[in-house]
Short mmCIF file of C-alpha atoms and ligand atoms in Angstrom, two decimals:
data_model
loop_
_atom_site.label_atom_id
_atom_site.label_comp_id
_atom_site.label_asym_id
_atom_site.label_seq_id
_atom_site.Cartn_x
_atom_site.Cartn_y
_atom_site.Cartn_z
CA MET A 1 134.67 219.09 205.49
CA SER A 2 136.84 221.64 207.30
CA PHE A 3 137.67 225.15 206.34
CA ALA A 4 140.01 227.93 207.40
CA SER A 5 139.94 231.68 207.41
CA SER A 6 142.45 234.25 206.34
CA ALA A 7 142.40 237.99 206.10
CA SER A 8 140.98 237.72 202.58
CA GLY A 9 138.12 235.25 203.27
CA TRP A 10 137.15 231.60 203.98
CA PHE A 11 138.76 228.60 202.30
CA ASP A 12 137.76 224.95 202.16
CA GLU A 13 140.23 221.99 202.33
CA ALA A 14 141.04 222.34 198.62
CA GLY A 15 141.90 226.03 199.09
CA ASN A 16 138.79 227.29 197.28
CA LEU A 17 137.28 230.51 198.46
CA VAL A 18 134.04 229.88 200.33
CA GLU A 19 131.25 232.38 200.24
CA PRO A 20 131.20 234.25 203.59
CA ALA A 21 127.45 233.56 203.81
CA VAL A 22 128.05 229.86 203.23
CA ALA A 23 130.81 229.84 205.81
CA ALA A 24 128.53 231.55 208.34
CA ALA A 25 125.76 229.00 207.63
CA LEU A 26 128.23 226.16 208.13
CA LEU A 27 129.45 227.62 211.40
CA ALA A 28 125.92 228.12 212.63
CA ASN A 29 124.95 224.66 211.53
CA ARG A 30 127.84 223.08 213.37
CA ARG A 31 127.46 225.44 216.29
CA VAL A 32 130.97 226.83 216.22
CA ALA A 33 131.76 230.27 217.64
CA TRP A 34 134.84 232.18 218.57
CA VAL A 35 136.00 235.29 220.33
CA VAL A 36 139.20 237.24 219.86
CA ALA A 37 141.01 238.71 222.90
CA ASP A 38 143.90 241.15 222.92
CA GLN A 39 147.11 240.85 224.89
CA ALA A 40 145.42 242.40 227.93
CA LEU A 41 142.92 239.50 227.69
CA ARG A 42 140.07 241.82 226.78
CA ILE A 43 137.60 240.60 224.17
CA THR A 44 137.78 242.56 220.99
CA SER A 45 135.35 240.67 218.72
CA VAL A 46 132.82 237.82 218.77
CA VAL A 47 131.59 235.56 215.94
CA ASP A 48 128.63 233.44 217.01
CA ALA A 49 126.24 232.74 214.17
CA GLY A 50 124.55 229.79 215.93
CA GLY A 51 123.89 231.50 219.27
CA LEU A 52 126.18 229.13 221.13
CA LEU A 53 127.54 231.70 223.53
CA GLY A 54 124.24 233.00 224.85
CA ALA A 55 123.26 236.47 225.89
CA THR A 56 124.29 236.54 229.54
CA TRP A 57 127.43 238.48 228.81
CA ASN A 58 127.97 241.43 226.69
CA TRP A 59 131.07 239.73 225.32
CA PRO A 60 132.77 242.47 223.28
CA GLY A 61 134.84 244.62 225.63
CA ALA A 62 134.51 242.19 228.57
CA ALA A 63 137.54 240.69 230.33
CA LEU A 64 138.16 237.16 229.03
CA LEU A 65 138.66 235.74 232.55
CA ASP A 66 135.36 237.24 233.76
CA VAL A 67 133.46 235.63 230.91
CA LEU A 68 135.31 232.34 231.14
CA PRO A 69 136.24 231.85 234.81
CA GLU A 70 137.39 228.34 233.87
CA LEU A 71 140.53 230.04 232.50
CA VAL A 72 141.40 231.59 235.88
CA GLY A 73 144.57 229.89 237.01
CA SER A 74 145.66 229.29 233.43
CA GLU A 75 147.03 232.82 232.94
CA ARG A 76 150.62 231.54 232.59
CA GLU A 77 149.52 229.07 229.96
CA LEU A 78 147.60 231.80 228.12
CA ALA A 79 150.71 233.99 228.20
CA ALA A 80 152.79 231.07 226.81
CA VAL A 81 150.29 230.55 223.96
CA LEU A 82 150.34 234.27 223.21
CA ALA A 83 154.13 234.20 223.21
CA GLY A 84 154.08 231.55 220.47
CA ARG A 85 153.72 228.15 222.15
CA PRO A 86 152.63 225.90 219.30
CA ASP A 87 150.19 223.76 221.40
CA PRO A 88 146.86 225.45 221.90
CA LEU A 89 145.09 225.23 225.24
CA HIS A 90 142.09 222.85 225.30
CA ILE A 91 139.26 222.60 227.78
CA ASP A 92 136.64 219.96 227.05
CA PHE A 93 133.07 219.79 228.30
CA LEU A 94 132.97 223.43 229.35
CA GLU A 95 129.38 224.15 230.38
CA LEU A 96 127.75 227.32 229.01
CA ALA A 97 124.22 228.63 228.55
CA ASP A 98 123.32 229.21 224.88
CA CYS A 99 121.15 232.01 223.50
CA ASP A 100 118.02 230.10 224.54
CA ALA A 101 119.46 229.73 228.07
CA ARG A 102 119.87 225.97 227.44
CA SER A 103 122.85 224.27 229.01
CA VAL A 104 125.45 223.35 226.37
CA TYR A 105 128.82 221.60 226.57
CA VAL A 106 131.58 223.02 224.41
CA ARG A 107 135.20 222.28 223.59
CA LEU A 108 137.26 225.45 224.07
CA THR A 109 140.48 225.78 222.09
CA VAL A 110 142.66 228.79 222.81
CA ALA A 111 145.28 229.48 220.13
CA ALA A 112 147.25 232.57 219.20
CA GLY A 113 147.44 234.46 215.93
CA ASN A 114 147.53 237.92 214.42
CA ALA A 115 144.40 240.02 214.39
CA GLU A 116 144.43 243.55 213.14
CA ALA A 117 148.25 243.39 212.95
CA ALA A 118 148.63 242.59 216.64
CA ARG A 119 149.10 239.29 218.50
CA ALA A 120 145.78 238.06 219.79
CA LEU A 121 144.17 235.02 221.41
CA PHE A 122 141.51 233.10 219.46
CA CYS A 123 139.07 231.27 221.72
CA ILE A 124 137.17 228.77 219.57
CA PHE A 125 134.03 227.10 220.92
CA GLU A 126 132.69 223.86 219.41
CA ASP A 127 129.42 222.38 220.52
CA MET A 128 129.88 218.91 222.07
CA THR A 129 126.60 218.77 223.96
CA ASP A 130 125.62 215.32 222.63
CA LEU A 131 128.94 213.91 223.78
CA GLY A 132 128.61 215.76 227.08
CA ILE A 133 125.18 214.30 227.71
CA SER A 134 126.43 210.82 226.84
CA ARG A 135 129.36 211.34 229.17
CA GLN A 136 127.02 212.49 231.92
CA ARG A 137 124.84 209.41 231.39
CA LEU A 138 127.93 207.22 231.40
CA THR A 139 129.09 208.76 234.67
CA GLN A 140 125.63 208.27 236.11
CA SER A 141 125.54 204.64 234.98
CA ARG A 142 129.03 204.12 236.38
CA ASN A 143 127.92 205.54 239.72
CA GLU A 144 124.82 203.36 239.72
CA LEU A 145 127.01 200.36 238.91
CA LEU A 146 129.33 201.22 241.78
CA LEU A 147 126.36 201.50 244.14
CA ALA A 148 125.00 198.17 242.89
CA GLN A 149 128.45 196.59 243.33
CA ARG A 150 128.63 197.93 246.87
CA SER A 151 125.19 196.63 247.73
CA LEU A 152 126.06 193.27 246.13
CA ALA A 153 129.19 193.09 248.25
CA ASP A 154 127.07 193.85 251.36
CA THR A 155 124.58 191.16 250.35
CA ILE A 156 127.40 188.65 249.85
CA LEU A 157 128.74 189.48 253.31
CA ASP A 158 125.27 189.03 254.81
CA LEU A 159 124.89 185.75 252.95
CA GLN A 160 128.26 184.53 254.16
CA ALA A 161 127.29 185.40 257.73
CA SER A 162 123.92 183.61 257.36
CA ASN A 163 125.69 180.65 255.81
CA ALA A 164 128.16 180.42 258.67
CA GLU A 165 125.27 180.63 261.16
CA LEU A 166 123.34 177.98 259.24
CA ARG A 167 126.43 175.73 259.18
CA ARG A 168 126.84 176.24 262.93
CA LEU A 169 123.19 175.34 263.59
CA THR A 170 123.40 172.32 261.25
CA ASP A 171 126.54 171.14 263.04
CA MET A 172 124.82 171.61 266.39
CA LYS A 173 121.80 169.66 265.13
CA SER A 174 124.03 166.85 263.83
CA VAL A 175 125.92 166.67 267.13
CA PHE A 176 122.66 166.68 269.08
CA VAL A 177 121.11 164.00 266.86
CA SER A 178 124.13 161.71 267.08
CA VAL A 179 124.53 162.13 270.86
CA ALA A 180 120.81 161.50 271.41
CA ALA A 181 120.81 158.48 269.07
CA HIS A 182 123.92 157.03 270.78
CA GLU A 183 122.38 157.48 274.22
CA LEU A 184 119.14 155.82 273.09
CA ARG A 185 120.82 152.84 271.49
CA THR A 186 122.19 151.23 274.68
CA PRO A 187 118.91 151.08 276.65
CA LEU A 188 117.09 150.04 273.47
CA ALA A 189 119.53 147.22 272.88
CA VAL A 190 119.03 146.13 276.51
CA ILE A 191 115.22 146.15 276.09
CA SER A 192 115.52 144.19 272.87
CA SER A 193 117.88 141.52 274.22
CA TYR A 194 115.91 141.06 277.47
CA ALA A 195 112.74 140.74 275.41
CA ASP A 196 114.52 138.04 273.40
CA LEU A 197 115.48 136.20 276.62
CA LEU A 198 111.89 136.38 277.80
CA ALA A 199 110.56 135.18 274.46
CA GLN A 200 112.93 132.21 274.46
CA GLY A 201 111.60 131.22 277.93
CA LEU A 202 115.06 131.51 279.46
CA VAL A 203 113.72 133.29 282.53
CA GLY A 204 110.53 131.27 282.92
CA GLU A 205 107.63 130.12 280.76
CA LEU A 206 105.26 132.78 279.38
CA ASN A 207 101.66 132.24 278.36
CA ASP A 208 100.34 133.15 274.89
CA ARG A 209 98.99 136.59 275.89
CA GLN A 210 102.30 137.46 277.53
CA LEU A 211 104.19 136.26 274.44
CA GLN A 212 101.93 138.38 272.24
CA SER A 213 102.62 141.49 274.32
CA LEU A 214 106.32 140.68 274.29
CA GLY A 215 106.20 140.46 270.50
CA ILE A 216 104.85 144.02 270.38
CA ILE A 217 107.60 145.21 272.75
CA ARG A 218 110.31 143.54 270.60
CA GLU A 219 108.89 144.98 267.42
CA GLY A 220 108.76 148.48 268.93
CA ALA A 221 112.32 148.21 270.28
CA GLU A 222 113.64 146.98 266.92
CA ARG A 223 111.87 149.79 265.11
CA LEU A 224 113.38 152.35 267.48
CA LEU A 225 116.82 150.76 266.98
CA ARG A 226 116.40 151.10 263.21
CA ILE A 227 115.40 154.75 263.61
CA THR A 228 118.40 155.51 265.84
CA ALA A 229 120.70 153.76 263.33
CA ASN A 230 119.20 155.93 260.55
CA LEU A 231 119.62 159.09 262.65
CA LEU A 232 123.28 158.23 263.24
CA ASP A 233 123.79 157.65 259.51
CA MET A 234 122.07 160.94 258.70
CA ALA A 235 124.32 162.82 261.16
CA ARG A 236 127.41 161.14 259.64
CA ILE A 237 126.30 161.97 256.09
CA GLU A 238 125.64 165.62 256.98
CA ALA A 239 129.01 165.93 258.70
CA GLY A 240 130.71 164.26 255.69
CA ARG A 241 131.95 161.51 258.00
CA LEU A 242 130.32 158.51 256.35
CA GLU A 243 133.04 156.62 254.55
CA LEU A 244 132.62 153.57 252.37
CA VAL A 245 134.84 150.50 252.22
CA LEU A 246 134.66 149.76 248.50
CA GLN A 247 135.38 146.24 247.26
CA VAL A 248 135.07 144.47 243.94
CA LEU A 249 132.05 142.24 244.54
CA ASP A 250 129.39 140.20 242.79
CA ALA A 251 126.40 142.54 243.06
CA GLY A 252 124.06 139.83 241.72
CA ALA A 253 124.91 137.52 244.62
CA LEU A 254 124.50 140.36 247.12
CA VAL A 255 121.07 141.35 245.77
CA ALA A 256 119.93 137.70 245.63
CA SER A 257 120.93 137.08 249.24
CA VAL A 258 119.11 140.25 250.45
CA VAL A 259 116.00 139.24 248.49
CA GLU A 260 116.00 135.79 250.11
CA GLU A 261 116.54 137.29 253.58
CA GLN A 262 113.61 139.65 253.10
CA ARG A 263 111.29 137.11 251.43
CA PRO A 264 109.48 136.17 254.69
CA PHE A 265 108.22 139.75 255.09
CA PHE A 266 106.72 139.65 251.58
CA GLU A 267 105.15 136.26 252.23
CA GLN A 268 103.66 137.61 255.43
CA ALA A 269 102.10 140.43 253.38
CA SER A 270 100.91 137.98 250.67
CA GLN A 271 103.01 139.77 248.06
CA ASP A 272 104.71 138.17 245.11
CA LEU A 273 108.45 138.89 245.15
CA SER A 274 110.52 138.03 242.07
CA LEU A 275 114.14 138.59 241.10
CA ALA A 276 115.80 138.66 237.67
CA VAL A 277 119.58 139.03 237.46
CA GLU A 278 121.09 139.35 233.99
CA PRO A 279 123.67 136.59 233.41
CA SER A 280 127.42 137.32 233.18
CA LEU A 281 127.26 140.72 234.83
CA PRO A 282 130.58 142.42 235.53
CA LEU A 283 131.64 142.73 239.15
CA ALA A 284 130.71 145.96 240.92
CA LEU A 285 132.59 148.40 243.10
CA ILE A 286 130.58 148.36 246.32
CA ASP A 287 130.65 148.60 250.09
CA GLU A 288 128.99 145.34 251.11
CA VAL A 289 127.30 146.66 254.27
CA ARG A 290 126.08 149.89 252.71
CA ALA A 291 124.96 148.28 249.43
CA THR A 292 122.99 145.75 251.48
CA GLN A 293 121.42 148.69 253.35
CA ILE A 294 120.42 150.29 250.00
CA VAL A 295 118.71 147.09 248.78
CA VAL A 296 117.03 146.46 252.16
CA ASN A 297 115.67 150.05 252.24
CA LEU A 298 114.20 149.78 248.75
CA LEU A 299 112.71 146.34 249.41
CA SER A 300 111.20 147.26 252.76
CA ASN A 301 109.61 150.39 251.22
CA ALA A 302 108.20 148.33 248.34
CA CYS A 303 106.73 145.90 250.89
CA LYS A 304 105.43 148.69 253.15
CA TYR A 305 103.79 150.77 250.41
CA THR A 306 102.21 147.87 248.47
CA PRO A 307 98.92 146.36 249.59
CA GLY A 308 98.55 142.61 250.14
CA GLY A 309 98.36 140.64 246.91
CA GLY A 310 100.66 143.08 245.11
CA ALA A 311 103.79 142.20 243.16
CA ILE A 312 107.36 143.38 243.70
CA ARG A 313 109.93 142.81 241.01
CA VAL A 314 113.68 143.23 241.48
CA THR A 315 116.02 143.32 238.48
CA LEU A 316 119.76 143.74 238.11
CA SER A 317 121.16 144.36 234.66
CA ARG A 318 123.96 146.20 232.93
CA LEU A 319 123.45 149.57 231.28
CA ALA A 320 124.23 149.89 227.58
CA ASP A 321 127.63 151.58 228.15
CA CYS A 322 128.69 148.69 230.50
CA ARG A 323 130.03 151.18 233.02
CA GLU A 324 127.12 150.83 235.41
CA LEU A 325 124.89 148.11 236.81
CA LEU A 326 121.25 149.05 237.16
CA LEU A 327 119.16 147.81 240.08
CA THR A 328 115.40 148.37 239.86
CA VAL A 329 112.77 147.66 242.48
CA SER A 330 109.24 148.00 241.12
CA ASP A 331 105.99 147.56 242.95
CA THR A 332 102.26 147.73 242.32
CA GLY A 333 101.68 149.84 245.42
CA VAL A 334 100.18 153.19 246.36
CA GLY A 335 102.60 155.22 244.24
CA ILE A 336 103.49 158.86 244.85
CA ALA A 337 101.43 161.88 243.74
CA PRO A 338 103.22 164.12 241.16
CA GLU A 339 103.27 167.11 243.52
CA ASP A 340 105.12 165.06 246.18
CA GLN A 341 107.68 163.55 243.83
CA PRO A 342 110.21 166.44 243.77
CA GLN A 343 110.65 166.21 247.55
CA ILE A 344 111.04 162.44 247.79
CA GLY A 345 114.49 161.68 249.17
CA SER A 346 114.81 164.91 251.16
CA TRP A 347 115.06 164.15 254.84
CA LEU A 348 111.93 163.66 256.94
CA PHE A 349 109.68 164.03 253.89
CA ARG A 350 106.76 161.59 253.58
CA ALA A 351 104.28 161.60 250.73
CA LYS A 352 100.52 161.98 251.22
CA SER A 353 100.00 158.41 249.99
CA ALA A 354 102.15 157.07 252.87
CA ASN A 355 100.03 158.84 255.45
CA GLU A 356 96.80 157.76 253.75
CA ILE A 357 97.60 154.08 254.35
CA SER A 358 99.02 154.86 257.84
CA ALA A 359 102.34 153.21 256.98
CA LYS A 360 104.89 153.62 259.76
CA GLY A 361 108.04 155.57 258.98
CA VAL A 362 109.87 158.83 259.57
CA GLY A 363 111.12 159.75 256.08
CA LEU A 364 114.84 159.08 256.58
CA GLY A 365 115.33 155.87 254.60
CA LEU A 366 115.37 157.29 251.08
CA TYR A 367 117.50 160.28 252.10
CA ILE A 368 120.11 157.82 253.38
CA THR A 369 119.63 155.48 250.40
CA ARG A 370 120.16 158.30 247.91
CA SER A 371 123.21 159.59 249.81
CA LEU A 372 124.72 156.08 249.98
CA VAL A 373 124.16 155.56 246.24
CA GLU A 374 125.83 158.89 245.47
CA LEU A 375 128.76 158.04 247.77
CA HIS A 376 129.16 154.87 245.67
CA GLY A 377 129.42 157.10 242.58
CA GLY A 378 126.04 155.85 241.37
CA ARG A 379 122.73 157.50 240.50
CA PHE A 380 119.30 157.35 242.12
CA TRP A 381 115.91 158.13 240.57
CA PHE A 382 112.37 156.83 240.46
CA ASP A 383 109.16 156.81 238.43
CA SER A 384 105.83 156.60 240.13
CA THR A 385 102.13 156.76 239.32
CA ALA A 386 99.76 157.52 242.16
CA GLY A 387 97.61 154.47 242.84
CA ALA A 388 99.49 152.26 240.36
CA GLY A 389 102.99 151.71 241.75
CA SER A 390 106.58 152.90 241.69
CA VAL A 391 109.92 151.90 240.21
CA PHE A 392 113.09 152.88 242.07
CA HIS A 393 116.34 152.86 240.07
CA VAL A 394 119.85 152.73 241.48
CA THR A 395 123.14 152.36 239.64
CA PHE A 396 126.48 150.96 240.87
CA LEU A 397 129.78 151.40 239.08
CA ALA A 398 131.04 148.29 237.29
CA ALA A 399 134.47 147.40 238.68
CA ASP A 400 136.13 147.21 235.26
CA ALA A 401 134.88 150.75 234.46
CA GLU A 402 137.11 152.07 237.23
CA GLY A 403 139.96 154.15 235.94
CA GLU A 404 138.39 154.58 232.51
CA ASN A 405 137.66 158.01 231.17
P1 ADP B 29 109.65 156.21 255.40
O1 ADP B 29 109.30 155.01 254.61
O2 ADP B 29 110.23 155.93 256.72
O3 ADP B 29 108.55 157.21 255.45
P2 ADP B 29 111.59 156.79 253.31
O4 ADP B 29 112.63 157.83 253.32
O5 ADP B 29 112.01 155.39 253.10
O6 ADP B 29 110.81 156.99 254.66
O7 ADP B 29 110.57 157.18 252.17
C1 ADP B 29 110.15 158.51 252.08
C2 ADP B 29 108.76 158.58 251.50
O8 ADP B 29 108.79 158.15 250.15
C3 ADP B 29 107.79 157.65 252.15
O9 ADP B 29 107.22 158.22 253.31
C4 ADP B 29 106.78 157.43 251.07
O10 ADP B 29 105.88 158.49 251.06
C5 ADP B 29 107.60 157.48 249.80
N1 ADP B 29 107.95 156.13 249.30
C6 ADP B 29 109.13 155.50 249.43
N2 ADP B 29 109.10 154.30 248.78
C7 ADP B 29 107.88 154.20 248.24
C8 ADP B 29 107.23 153.19 247.46
N3 ADP B 29 107.84 152.08 247.10
N4 ADP B 29 105.96 153.43 247.07
C9 ADP B 29 105.34 154.59 247.42
N5 ADP B 29 105.88 155.56 248.16
C10 ADP B 29 107.14 155.37 248.57
#
């Protein structure tokens, strides 16, 4: 509801006369007040039923610009309004102290009209404290947001710097690892081949004790060669320089040939090794050397982490959607404790169970295996029960699935 005044009283929107007492109550309730100023900008009367304007000033008789210094500088505008400019002058969120000395925000509207037969300025004050407080809170939140944004930007910069430093250190580590591994490989290869010559009796006959010692030397040299080869692969993977030569191949034949090659190690450990390849499998998209490495790694782990008398089962089948071939290597070995499982496959990690049986290893094989599988576009995962055995799963893309999707 709005209402207007005239010389003869107060009227509502429908033009009905409103009781002056009712009008005063409405004004007080809505916290509306006004003052009238003459052409010399001196206040001639004040209506403030709700106590909006406070008691600091003795308003009647005071100079308008003293009471409302916010209007200083707007004298030309005030003169224009007085002279009949139709647009009133508005100032929002003007801060005043009310009659209880509380801070209030008001909207000031300055319009002109006739009072006591002379042109006068009407300064109307409407309480907008709630809005003012919301606006203040909004400004505060905006400032807090700006601060948070600035600190986020600083954190991002710090993170980028740390990232760059980390990248630099990782690159340095990769370079160091590959240089060291390269340098170690030549003397190791020399040790290994001379040990072979000695073992074959090509530089003179050796007795049994000498041959036994030589066997230990050869084994150690071969193990070191395998470690250096793994370190080189790791450095290549980390630098993104390990590239596959993918071919369309019979994965069943590849797995079967690796199983037969590795069989002597299982026989030596009195383990039962079996293979089941599903008939009529599609060809797979694989790098022959790297896929062989994947199968060898899984088989040698199964052999290493399974006690004598255990069983290792290798299967190759097709997954239901025919897009992938699934290789599984299961064993009845030491298994992996649940708390170690999340870290299996991260580099240099070895599970407690591996240390418990003093199995040799450095924790690089599965990191490389997993990376090689992923480079093939396949997936790697495992299930394991401590003390009961593990099943490692690897998928390869079927060649005829290429280009689908
Ligand atoms: P390494 O065998 O040289 O330690 P790997 O990267 O091949 O390194 O394997 C990482 C760890 O995963 C091993 O140390 C071992 O704890 C665990 N692991 C791998 N294969 C098996 C398995 N078949 N049975 C139980 N634990 C395994």
